Structures are given as C-alpha cells and as structure tokens.
One Martini backbone bead per residue (centre of mass of N, CA, C, O) as a GRO file, in nm:
protein
  388
    1MET     BB    1  -1.610  -0.299   3.240
    2ILE     BB    2  -1.463  -0.416   2.993
    3THR     BB    3  -1.539  -0.721   3.039
    4LEU     BB    4  -1.872  -0.624   3.000
    5GLY     BB    5  -1.843  -0.506   2.732
    6LEU     BB    6  -1.742  -0.755   2.577
    7ARG     BB    7  -1.998  -0.902   2.591
    8ARG     BB    8  -2.197  -0.667   2.479
    9SER     BB    9  -2.082  -0.617   2.228
   10ILE     BB   10  -2.119  -0.558   1.890
   11GLY     BB   11  -1.849  -0.711   1.830
   12ARG     BB   12  -1.935  -0.992   1.894
   13THR     BB   13  -2.147  -1.008   1.686
   14ALA     BB   14  -1.993  -0.914   1.420
   15PHE     BB   15  -1.713  -1.066   1.402
   16ALA     BB   16  -1.769  -1.244   1.154
   17ALA     BB   17  -1.783  -1.000   0.962
   18ILE     BB   18  -1.542  -0.874   0.977
   19VAL     BB   19  -1.365  -1.072   0.900
   20SER     BB   20  -1.472  -1.122   0.616
   21LEU     BB   21  -1.405  -0.854   0.545
   22VAL     BB   22  -1.098  -0.875   0.550
   23ILE     BB   23  -1.071  -1.153   0.374
   24PHE     BB   24  -1.211  -1.075   0.115
   25ASN     BB   25  -1.093  -0.805   0.038
   26TYR     BB   26  -0.821  -0.956  -0.039
   27PHE     BB   27  -0.928  -1.237  -0.197
   28LEU     BB   28  -1.082  -1.041  -0.438
   29ARG     BB   29  -0.834  -0.964  -0.523
   30PRO     BB   30  -0.556  -0.947  -0.664
   31LEU     BB   31  -0.267  -1.159  -0.594
   32ASP     BB   32   0.028  -1.072  -0.675
   33SER     BB   33   0.121  -1.012  -0.370
   34LEU     BB   34   0.206  -1.313  -0.281
   35HIS     BB   35   0.509  -1.269  -0.385
   36GLU     BB   36   0.514  -1.042  -0.127
   37MET     BB   37   0.511  -0.991   0.212
   38GLN     BB   38   0.479  -0.665   0.212
   39TRP     BB   39   0.292  -0.634  -0.015
   40ALA     BB   40   0.040  -0.834   0.146
   41ILE     BB   41   0.037  -0.623   0.374
   42TYR     BB   42  -0.006  -0.370   0.252
   43ASN     BB   43  -0.272  -0.450   0.098
   44PHE     BB   44  -0.467  -0.520   0.349
   45HIS     BB   45  -0.502  -0.220   0.465
   46PHE     BB   46  -0.707  -0.139   0.239
   47VAL     BB   47  -0.947  -0.190   0.453
   48THR     BB   48  -1.015   0.064   0.566
   49VAL     BB   49  -1.209   0.185   0.359
   50LEU     BB   50  -1.427  -0.025   0.483
   51LEU     BB   51  -1.366  -0.053   0.813
   52ALA     BB   52  -1.419   0.244   0.912
   53PRO     BB   53  -1.726   0.276   0.826
   54LEU     BB   54  -1.830   0.019   0.969
   55VAL     BB   55  -1.741   0.099   1.260
   56ALA     BB   56  -1.843   0.358   1.295
   57GLY     BB   57  -2.150   0.253   1.299
   58LEU     BB   58  -2.106   0.070   1.559
   59GLY     BB   59  -2.018   0.284   1.717
   60ALA     BB   60  -2.314   0.451   1.703
   61TRP     BB   61  -2.469   0.222   1.827
   62GLU     BB   62  -2.344   0.218   2.090
   63GLY     BB   63  -2.396   0.520   2.160
   64VAL     BB   64  -2.713   0.487   2.167
   65ARG     BB   65  -2.748   0.246   2.345
   66PHE     BB   66  -2.603   0.394   2.587
   67SER     BB   67  -2.727   0.671   2.636
   68ALA     BB   68  -2.920   0.591   2.858
   69THR     BB   69  -2.693   0.630   3.091
   70LYS     BB   70  -2.598   0.925   3.072
   71GLU     BB   71  -2.709   1.043   3.344
   72ALA     BB   72  -2.540   0.864   3.533
   73VAL     BB   73  -2.264   0.911   3.446
   74ASP     BB   74  -2.296   1.208   3.497
   75ALA     BB   75  -2.352   1.210   3.802
   76ARG     BB   76  -2.034   1.075   3.828
   77ASN     BB   77  -1.843   1.149   3.600
   78GLU     BB   78  -1.826   0.892   3.377
   79ALA     BB   79  -1.830   0.947   3.050
   80ARG     BB   80  -1.560   0.902   2.965
   81ARG     BB   81  -1.512   0.617   3.094
   82ALA     BB   82  -1.766   0.465   2.929
   83VAL     BB   83  -1.670   0.540   2.633
   84THR     BB   84  -1.382   0.422   2.675
   85ALA     BB   85  -1.506   0.123   2.706
   86ILE     BB   86  -1.672   0.085   2.466
   87TRP     BB   87  -1.454   0.128   2.256
   88ALA     BB   88  -1.244  -0.103   2.393
   89SER     BB   89  -1.413  -0.312   2.299
   90LEU     BB   90  -1.483  -0.299   2.017
   91MET     BB   91  -1.174  -0.281   1.923
   92THR     BB   92  -1.071  -0.548   2.035
   93TRP     BB   93  -1.286  -0.711   1.794
   94THR     BB   94  -1.145  -0.556   1.552
   95SER     BB   95  -0.853  -0.632   1.596
   96LEU     BB   96  -0.886  -0.949   1.613
   97ALA     BB   97  -0.989  -0.961   1.320
   98TYR     BB   98  -0.769  -0.835   1.168
   99LEU     BB   99  -0.554  -1.029   1.261
  100VAL     BB  100  -0.691  -1.276   1.127
  101GLY     BB  101  -0.652  -1.172   0.836
  102LEU     BB  102  -0.334  -1.115   0.858
  103THR     BB  103  -0.268  -1.408   0.906
  104SER     BB  104  -0.391  -1.533   0.639
  105VAL     BB  105  -0.185  -1.386   0.462
  106VAL     BB  106   0.066  -1.501   0.570
  107ILE     BB  107  -0.043  -1.809   0.487
  108ALA     BB  108  -0.069  -1.757   0.169
  109VAL     BB  109   0.210  -1.678   0.121
  110LYS     BB  110   0.344  -1.956   0.206
  111LEU     BB  111   0.182  -2.135   0.025
  112HIS     BB  112   0.309  -1.986  -0.244
  113GLY     BB  113   0.624  -2.001  -0.180
  114THR     BB  114   0.710  -1.738  -0.026
  115PRO     BB  115   0.971  -1.606   0.114
  116GLY     BB  116   0.970  -1.502   0.437
  117HIS     BB  117   0.879  -1.258   0.682
  118PRO     BB  118   0.710  -1.093   0.931
  119TYR     BB  119   0.868  -0.762   0.962
  120GLY     BB  120   0.914  -0.497   1.016
  121THR     BB  121   0.832  -0.301   0.758
  122ALA     BB  122   0.583  -0.498   0.693
  123LEU     BB  123   0.438  -0.396   0.994
  124GLN     BB  124   0.428  -0.094   1.039
  125THR     BB  125   0.127  -0.019   0.913
  126THR     BB  126  -0.055  -0.142   1.115
  127PRO     BB  127  -0.092   0.081   1.339
  128PRO     BB  128  -0.210   0.292   1.165
  129ALA     BB  129  -0.467   0.110   1.063
  130LEU     BB  130  -0.589   0.108   1.338
  131ALA     BB  131  -0.612   0.399   1.423
  132LEU     BB  132  -0.785   0.464   1.235
  133VAL     BB  133  -1.025   0.284   1.312
  134GLY     BB  134  -1.040   0.400   1.585
  135PHE     BB  135  -1.131   0.684   1.488
  136ALA     BB  136  -1.397   0.589   1.362
  137CYS     BB  137  -1.522   0.483   1.633
  138ALA     BB  138  -1.515   0.704   1.800
  139SER     BB  139  -1.684   0.900   1.628
  140GLY     BB  140  -1.943   0.754   1.617
  141LEU     BB  141  -1.973   0.706   1.952
  142VAL     BB  142  -2.008   1.011   1.992
  143VAL     BB  143  -2.263   1.073   1.786
  144GLY     BB  144  -2.431   0.891   1.923
  145TRP     BB  145  -2.409   0.983   2.234
  146LYS     BB  146  -2.507   1.282   2.169
  147THR     BB  147  -2.777   1.248   1.971
  148GLU     BB  148  -2.948   0.972   2.008
  149LYS     BB  149  -2.953   0.885   1.683
  150TRP     BB  150  -3.009   0.647   1.466
  151ILE     BB  151  -2.910   0.789   1.194
  152SER     BB  152  -2.574   0.754   1.280
  153VAL     BB  153  -2.577   0.464   1.186
  154ALA     BB  154  -2.603   0.588   0.863
  155MET     BB  155  -2.408   0.803   0.852
  156MET     BB  156  -2.131   0.764   0.938
  157PRO     BB  157  -2.011   0.593   0.701
  158LEU     BB  158  -2.043   0.791   0.506
  159VAL     BB  159  -1.860   1.020   0.609
  160VAL     BB  160  -1.605   0.853   0.627
  161PHE     BB  161  -1.586   0.757   0.337
  162ALA     BB  162  -1.591   1.063   0.221
  163MET     BB  163  -1.327   1.145   0.384
  164ILE     BB  164  -1.124   0.905   0.268
  165LEU     BB  165  -1.176   0.988  -0.051
  166PHE     BB  166  -1.079   1.286   0.022
  167GLY     BB  167  -0.800   1.208   0.087
  168TYR     BB  168  -0.705   1.048  -0.160
  169SER     BB  169  -0.714   1.314  -0.342
  170VAL     BB  170  -0.532   1.511  -0.202
  171ASP     BB  171  -0.347   1.333   0.042
  172TYR     BB  172  -0.234   1.010   0.106
  173ALA     BB  173  -0.098   1.068   0.402
  174PHE     BB  174  -0.375   1.040   0.555
  175VAL     BB  175  -0.496   0.738   0.401
  176ARG     BB  176  -0.225   0.585   0.351
  177VAL     BB  177  -0.203   0.219   0.485
  178GLY     BB  178  -0.240   0.128   0.185
  179GLY     BB  179  -0.191  -0.048  -0.100
  180ALA     BB  180  -0.050  -0.173  -0.410
  181GLY     BB  181  -0.016  -0.229  -0.787
  182ALA     BB  182   0.295  -0.287  -0.723
  183SER     BB  183   0.598  -0.378  -0.667
  184LEU     BB  184   0.805  -0.367  -0.349
  185ILE     BB  185   1.062  -0.375  -0.451
  186SER     BB  186   1.270  -0.126  -0.315
  187LEU     BB  187   1.018  -0.057  -0.137
  188SER     BB  188   0.915   0.161   0.136
  189PRO     BB  189   0.762   0.253   0.415
  190ARG     BB  190   0.775   0.556   0.568
  191GLN     BB  191   0.853   0.578   0.895
  192PRO     BB  192   0.771   0.871   0.954
  193VAL     BB  193   0.482   0.854   0.847
  194SER     BB  194   0.380   0.623   1.025
  195ALA     BB  195   0.399   0.781   1.285
  196VAL     BB  196   0.224   1.033   1.217
  197GLN     BB  197  -0.038   0.860   1.152
  198PHE     BB  198  -0.069   0.741   1.432
  199SER     BB  199  -0.062   1.012   1.607
  200PHE     BB  200  -0.300   1.130   1.469
  201TYR     BB  201  -0.516   0.894   1.548
  202ALA     BB  202  -0.473   0.882   1.841
  203ALA     BB  203  -0.519   1.179   1.916
  204ALA     BB  204  -0.809   1.195   1.783
  205THR     BB  205  -0.929   0.972   1.966
  206ILE     BB  206  -0.872   1.126   2.242
  207THR     BB  207  -1.052   1.394   2.140
  208ALA     BB  208  -1.330   1.227   2.107
  209LEU     BB  209  -1.321   1.115   2.423
  210GLY     BB  210  -1.305   1.388   2.575
  211LEU     BB  211  -1.568   1.510   2.435
  212SER     BB  212  -1.817   1.325   2.546
  213PRO     BB  213  -1.954   1.505   2.721
  214ARG     BB  214  -2.223   1.700   2.747
  215MET     BB  215  -2.033   1.860   2.949
  216PRO     BB  216  -1.706   1.958   2.935
  217GLY     BB  217  -1.604   2.196   3.005
  218MET     BB  218  -1.302   2.153   3.123
  219LEU     BB  219  -1.004   2.065   2.986
  220SER     BB  220  -0.787   1.863   2.966
  221ARG     BB  221  -0.457   1.842   2.924
  222GLY     BB  222  -0.473   1.589   2.731
  223VAL     BB  223  -0.690   1.718   2.522
  224PHE     BB  224  -0.492   1.941   2.447
  225ALA     BB  225  -0.248   1.756   2.358
  226SER     BB  226  -0.424   1.589   2.134
  227ILE     BB  227  -0.455   1.852   1.967
  228GLY     BB  228  -0.173   1.935   1.902
  229VAL     BB  229  -0.097   1.658   1.781
  230VAL     BB  230  -0.294   1.694   1.543
  231ILE     BB  231  -0.208   1.937   1.412
  232ALA     BB  232   0.116   1.860   1.370
  233ALA     BB  233   0.042   1.614   1.213
  234ALA     BB  234  -0.127   1.748   0.975
  235ILE     BB  235   0.094   1.943   0.878
  236LEU     BB  236   0.311   1.690   0.803
  237LEU     BB  237   0.116   1.547   0.586
  238ALA     BB  238   0.048   1.783   0.392
  239GLY     BB  239   0.366   1.782   0.341
  240THR     BB  240   0.339   1.474   0.217
  241GLU     BB  241   0.400   1.305  -0.076
  242ASP     BB  242   0.567   1.030   0.011
  243THR     BB  243   0.499   0.696   0.148
  244LEU     BB  244   0.766   0.579  -0.055
  245GLU     BB  245   1.073   0.455  -0.065
  246VAL     BB  246   1.368   0.401  -0.158
  247VAL     BB  247   1.538   0.066  -0.151
  248ARG     BB  248   1.767  -0.167  -0.096
  249ALA     BB  249   1.807  -0.458  -0.269
  250ASP     BB  250   1.834  -0.810  -0.228
  251VAL     BB  251   2.035  -0.929  -0.456
  252ALA     BB  252   2.124  -1.172  -0.738
  253CYS     BB  253   2.400  -1.181  -0.969
  254GLU     BB  254   2.376  -1.328  -1.305
  255GLY     BB  255   2.620  -1.310  -1.521
  256ASP     BB  256   2.704  -1.136  -1.850
  257ARG     BB  257   2.622  -0.884  -2.020
  258PRO     BB  258   2.367  -0.918  -1.854
  259GLU     BB  259   2.319  -0.878  -1.533
  260VAL     BB  260   2.042  -1.067  -1.324
  261CYS     BB  261   1.873  -0.905  -1.072
  262LEU     BB  262   1.730  -1.119  -0.790
  263THR     BB  263   1.525  -1.184  -0.563
  264VAL     BB  264   1.409  -1.445  -0.384
  265GLU     BB  265   1.110  -1.427  -0.476
  266TYR     BB  266   1.225  -1.434  -0.815
  267GLU     BB  267   1.410  -1.714  -0.874
  268ARG     BB  268   1.215  -1.879  -1.020
  269TYR     BB  269   1.217  -1.651  -1.308
  270ARG     BB  270   1.504  -1.687  -1.437
  271PRO     BB  271   1.504  -1.912  -1.665
  272ASP     BB  272   1.283  -1.757  -1.839
  273LEU     BB  273   1.398  -1.482  -1.870
  274ILE     BB  274   1.684  -1.562  -2.007
  275ALA     BB  275   1.539  -1.673  -2.251
  276ALA     BB  276   1.435  -1.386  -2.345
  277LEU     BB  277   1.708  -1.218  -2.331
  278ASP     BB  278   1.911  -1.323  -2.461
  279PRO     BB  279   1.868  -1.310  -2.783
  280LEU     BB  280   1.818  -0.989  -2.753
  281VAL     BB  281   2.125  -0.905  -2.657
  282ALA     BB  282   2.239  -1.028  -2.926
  283ALA     BB  283   2.099  -0.878  -3.135
  284ILE     BB  284   2.191  -0.584  -3.008
  285LYS     BB  285   2.512  -0.663  -3.058
  286ALA     BB  286   2.479  -0.720  -3.386
  287SER     BB  287   2.394  -0.444  -3.475
  288GLY     BB  288   2.589  -0.226  -3.285
  289HIS     BB  289   2.477  -0.206  -3.012
  290PRO     BB  290   2.404  -0.119  -2.707
  291ALA     BB  291   2.385  -0.307  -2.419
  292PRO     BB  292   2.315  -0.418  -2.131
  293VAL     BB  293   2.479  -0.456  -1.825
  294ARG     BB  294   2.192  -0.448  -1.608
  295LEU     BB  295   1.931  -0.632  -1.457
  296THR     BB  296   1.700  -0.501  -1.204
  297GLN     BB  297   1.522  -0.463  -0.893
  298ASP     BB  298   1.714  -0.202  -0.806
  299LEU     BB  299   1.634   0.100  -0.786
  300SER     BB  300   1.919   0.217  -0.659
  301ASP     BB  301   2.071   0.079  -0.958
  302VAL     BB  302   1.972   0.294  -1.162
  303GLY     BB  303   2.072   0.342  -1.516
  304PRO     BB  304   2.286   0.348  -1.750
  305LEU     BB  305   2.230   0.046  -1.873
  306VAL     BB  306   2.054   0.013  -1.632
  307GLY     BB  307   1.762  -0.175  -1.544
  308PHE     BB  308   1.465  -0.220  -1.484
  309ILE     BB  309   1.242  -0.482  -1.364
  310PRO     BB  310   0.909  -0.592  -1.467
  311GLN     BB  311   0.744  -0.771  -1.341
  312VAL     BB  312   0.827  -1.081  -1.312
  313ARG     BB  313   0.567  -1.270  -1.263
  314ASP     BB  314   0.506  -1.236  -1.613
  315THR     BB  315   0.699  -1.395  -1.744
  316ALA     BB  316   0.572  -1.661  -1.799
  317GLU     BB  317   0.324  -1.525  -1.993
  318ASP     BB  318   0.502  -1.249  -2.047
  319PRO     BB  319   0.834  -1.198  -2.170
  320ARG     BB  320   0.839  -0.974  -2.350
  321LEU     BB  321   0.763  -0.765  -2.132
  322VAL     BB  322   1.009  -0.819  -1.945
  323ALA     BB  323   1.259  -0.798  -2.139
  324THR     BB  324   1.186  -0.529  -2.282
  325GLY     BB  325   1.149  -0.332  -2.052
  326ALA     BB  326   1.443  -0.357  -1.915
  327VAL     BB  327   1.581  -0.253  -2.172
  328ILE     BB  328   1.416   0.032  -2.214
  329ASN     BB  329   1.525   0.113  -1.900
  330SER     BB  330   1.850   0.123  -2.009
  331TYR     BB  331   1.808   0.395  -2.199
  332ILE     BB  332   1.634   0.616  -2.034
  333HIS     BB  333   1.772   0.644  -1.785
  334ASP     BB  334   1.896   0.962  -1.755
  335CYS     BB  335   1.780   1.070  -2.092
  336LEU     BB  336   1.566   1.257  -1.997
  337SER     BB  337   1.352   1.455  -1.939
  338GLY     BB  338   1.112   1.624  -1.687
  339ASP     BB  339   0.900   1.581  -1.935
  340PRO     BB  340   0.643   1.352  -1.993
  341ASP     BB  341   0.484   1.537  -2.221
  342ASP     BB  342   0.669   1.550  -2.409
  343PRO     BB  343   0.665   1.492  -2.740
  344ALA     BB  344   0.959   1.438  -2.816
  345GLN     BB  345   1.016   1.239  -2.602
  346LEU     BB  346   0.767   1.014  -2.682
  347GLU     BB  347   0.889   0.961  -2.942
  348ILE     BB  348   1.111   0.813  -2.846
  349VAL     BB  349   1.010   0.617  -2.664
  350GLY     BB  350   0.852   0.488  -2.902
  351SER     BB  351   1.098   0.402  -3.090
  352ILE     BB  352   1.241   0.222  -2.856
  353VAL     BB  353   1.018   0.024  -2.827
  354ARG     BB  354   0.984  -0.085  -3.105
  355TRP     BB  355   1.275  -0.163  -3.158
  356VAL     BB  356   1.271  -0.366  -2.924
  357ASP     BB  357   1.008  -0.507  -3.026
  358GLU     BB  358   1.145  -0.619  -3.289
  359ILE     BB  359   1.412  -0.759  -3.206
  360TYR     BB  360   1.243  -0.981  -3.040
  361ASP     BB  361   1.142  -1.102  -3.306
  362TYR     BB  362   1.410  -1.171  -3.442
  363ALA     BB  363   1.544  -1.338  -3.236
  364HIS     BB  364   1.263  -1.491  -3.211
  365GLY     BB  365   1.186  -1.586  -3.523
  366ILE     BB  366   0.945  -1.377  -3.610
  367ARG     BB  367   1.176  -1.189  -3.776
  368GLU     BB  368   1.368  -1.180  -4.050
  369GLU     BB  369   1.466  -0.882  -4.008
  370PRO     BB  370   1.663  -0.649  -3.879
  371PRO     BB  371   1.596  -0.354  -3.711
  372PRO     BB  372   1.600  -0.019  -3.748
  373LEU     BB  373   1.616   0.277  -3.634
  374LEU     BB  374   1.327   0.503  -3.617
  375ALA     BB  375   1.546   0.721  -3.500
  376ALA     BB  376   1.756   0.948  -3.449
  377ALA     BB  377   1.685   0.982  -3.148
  378SER     BB  378   1.759   0.710  -3.054
  379ARG     BB  379   2.041   0.724  -3.089
  380THR     BB  380   2.088   0.984  -2.889
  381LEU     BB  381   1.999   0.797  -2.640
  382ILE     BB  382   2.195   0.587  -2.645
  383ASP     BB  383   2.443   0.732  -2.631
  384CYS     BB  384   2.376   0.878  -2.373
  385ALA     BB  385   2.366   0.554  -2.213
  386THR     BB  386   2.691   0.541  -2.267
  387SER     BB  387   2.780   0.846  -2.167
  388THR     BB  388   2.673   0.865  -1.864
   0.00000   0.00000   0.00000
C-alpha cells in the first residue's frame, strides 16, 4: 500500500517545490552561519516555520482526495491503516526533500572552507524538526479526511502557521527546533529538550492518525499511551526556558596577556584580530589601567578580565567592533548588578564602552591624546574586574 502510495502521493508531484523551498529558505537568508557546521545545520531547521504549514496543506489535499474511499475502508475497518499509509507516503517524499536541503547546506559549509563534520549535537535537532513537520502533515491529512472539504487545503496552512507563531511568542521550546542569529560556538542545543520535542510531536502524530476513523469507538491502548506522552511532554516543554546551553568550546590559545583563544573554524581571523587588539591592549596598559588577561570564544571561561570575543567573523570588515567588544566584555563580566535596565548600570557600561572605543582610536593613531576614564563609576567597575 505504501509503495503504491509513493507513486500516487502528492509529495511526488510537489517534490521539486519542496526541495526548492528548503534550499532557498536557507540560502536566501544571511549566510554567516556557514562559518560553523552546527550553526548552519541549526539555522537550516528554521525552514520548519514554512515547511510545516505547506505540508499541512498537502496533507489536507491528500485527505480530501482519498476521502472518496472512506466508506470502503471503513467497511473493512482499515481507516487507520489507510490514513497512516497516505501519511507515510507524503512524509517519505517530504523527508527526502528535507535531507536534500540539509545535504546542500553541509556541502556549502565545506565549500566555504569551514572545517568540521556533521555529527553528534550538530544533527540532534534534525529528528525534532522532521517530527514537527510530520505532525503538521498528520493534522492536515486527518482534517481533510474527516471534513472532505477542499477549503481545508487553504485553511490548514494558515492554522499551522499561526500555531507556530503563537508557539514562538509564548514559549520557544514548543517550536524552536532551529534558527539562531549569532554564533553557536560554546553553545549547544540541549539534548533533553530535543528528546522531549521529538517525543511530543511523534506522540501527537500517532494520536492524530489514531483518531482518523469516522467513528473511532474505543481508542486503542497505543492512542491512549500517545495522548499521555503528549500531555507529559507538553508539561515539560512549558517549563523549559532555554533550548540552548553553554558548553566548553575547543579553543587554541596564543599570546600572553592577553591570550587570544579561538576555535579551529575561526583560526583564519587570528592575524587580523591580533593586529586590532595589540595596540589597544598596549595603550590600556600604558594608561595605567589593568588590561584583559584572556580573550576567548569559550563562554564557559569568561569572567573578570577574561572577555568573550563577539562575532569573530566581523574582524576583517570591522576590527574595532570585535577588538573593543572583547575588551569591554572583560571588564563587565561578574561586575554588574542583575538588572540590565538599571540606569546607573547602563551609565557605567556606556562610559566603559566610550572609553575603550576612544583608547582604540588613540592606539591606532586616529586620536592624538589618550582618553581619561569618563566616570568614576568606570574606575569602580575596572577595580571590580581586577579584584573579583
């Protein structure tokens, strides 16, 4: 039945369109993520925001189309089997298109010259992403099958898209299986969250398909079990605030006060970064203020006078942004109050930012006189970074 369904499935007809969607959705966005294999793959999964609604519509199409056979399969008590076979056929084509898109991203990362391979944590968000799409497909299919209305083909994409947007606005953990606007160096998707997401959508899919007959009668134990998994997973996801966690980055450190610690993906930017940093650090030392001891991409290592290096890929285009950002981070870590909106705190941070930026200008010959600290509070902040 599935083999026959593969040939007749609308997924076969729409295969080229699905492939185009998953590929162009990624490559028409900013391609900064090509610097990192994990970031690129995680960003690719953001296509689910569009793919899930599309497949929900295709599922509804299949449901309405095959509803003409409903009386025959109901008579043989094979409604669930028939709907499951239709779903499996459509999801086979969809998954194949998805993997084609994912492969194109991996190839693009390698052609970009980024070292590394797709493995482990880089791929752990793929099953939840496909499970989300599978649930959308099942939802559309069952609605089309039950209503027998072609309007469901237009309505289901809108409903699923609205639900995904609502999920993002309420709690990322329900739908956040991809998408990141910044580097994932020293960050990783949380494995327990990925596992619960997959369980949630897989169980929801089983539940939807299990409710496909016109008169479900007594629900099977499997459907009851899947409903229990859906409820338990939903409770866990509702209590989940973070889908990413800080992990130790594999960095190589060079230099002395400050050390500069970079991952292998960003090693190519070390010379430009050092050229921007060295005069700045020398000028800070000459002014009598403590300079950073280490600047790193490892978030687990940051602390007083150990600064996090922001967006290393920007070094070639804007060395000031990366160099001053790293130095500023070395002063403010662990030395600020817990309230980011505190006006006094914002004033202190603002004065540090201006001071470091002006030191950069002086160190690189743009400014003639070394700048003094702009506020006494800035001295307090630096003293905190030194003594903590």
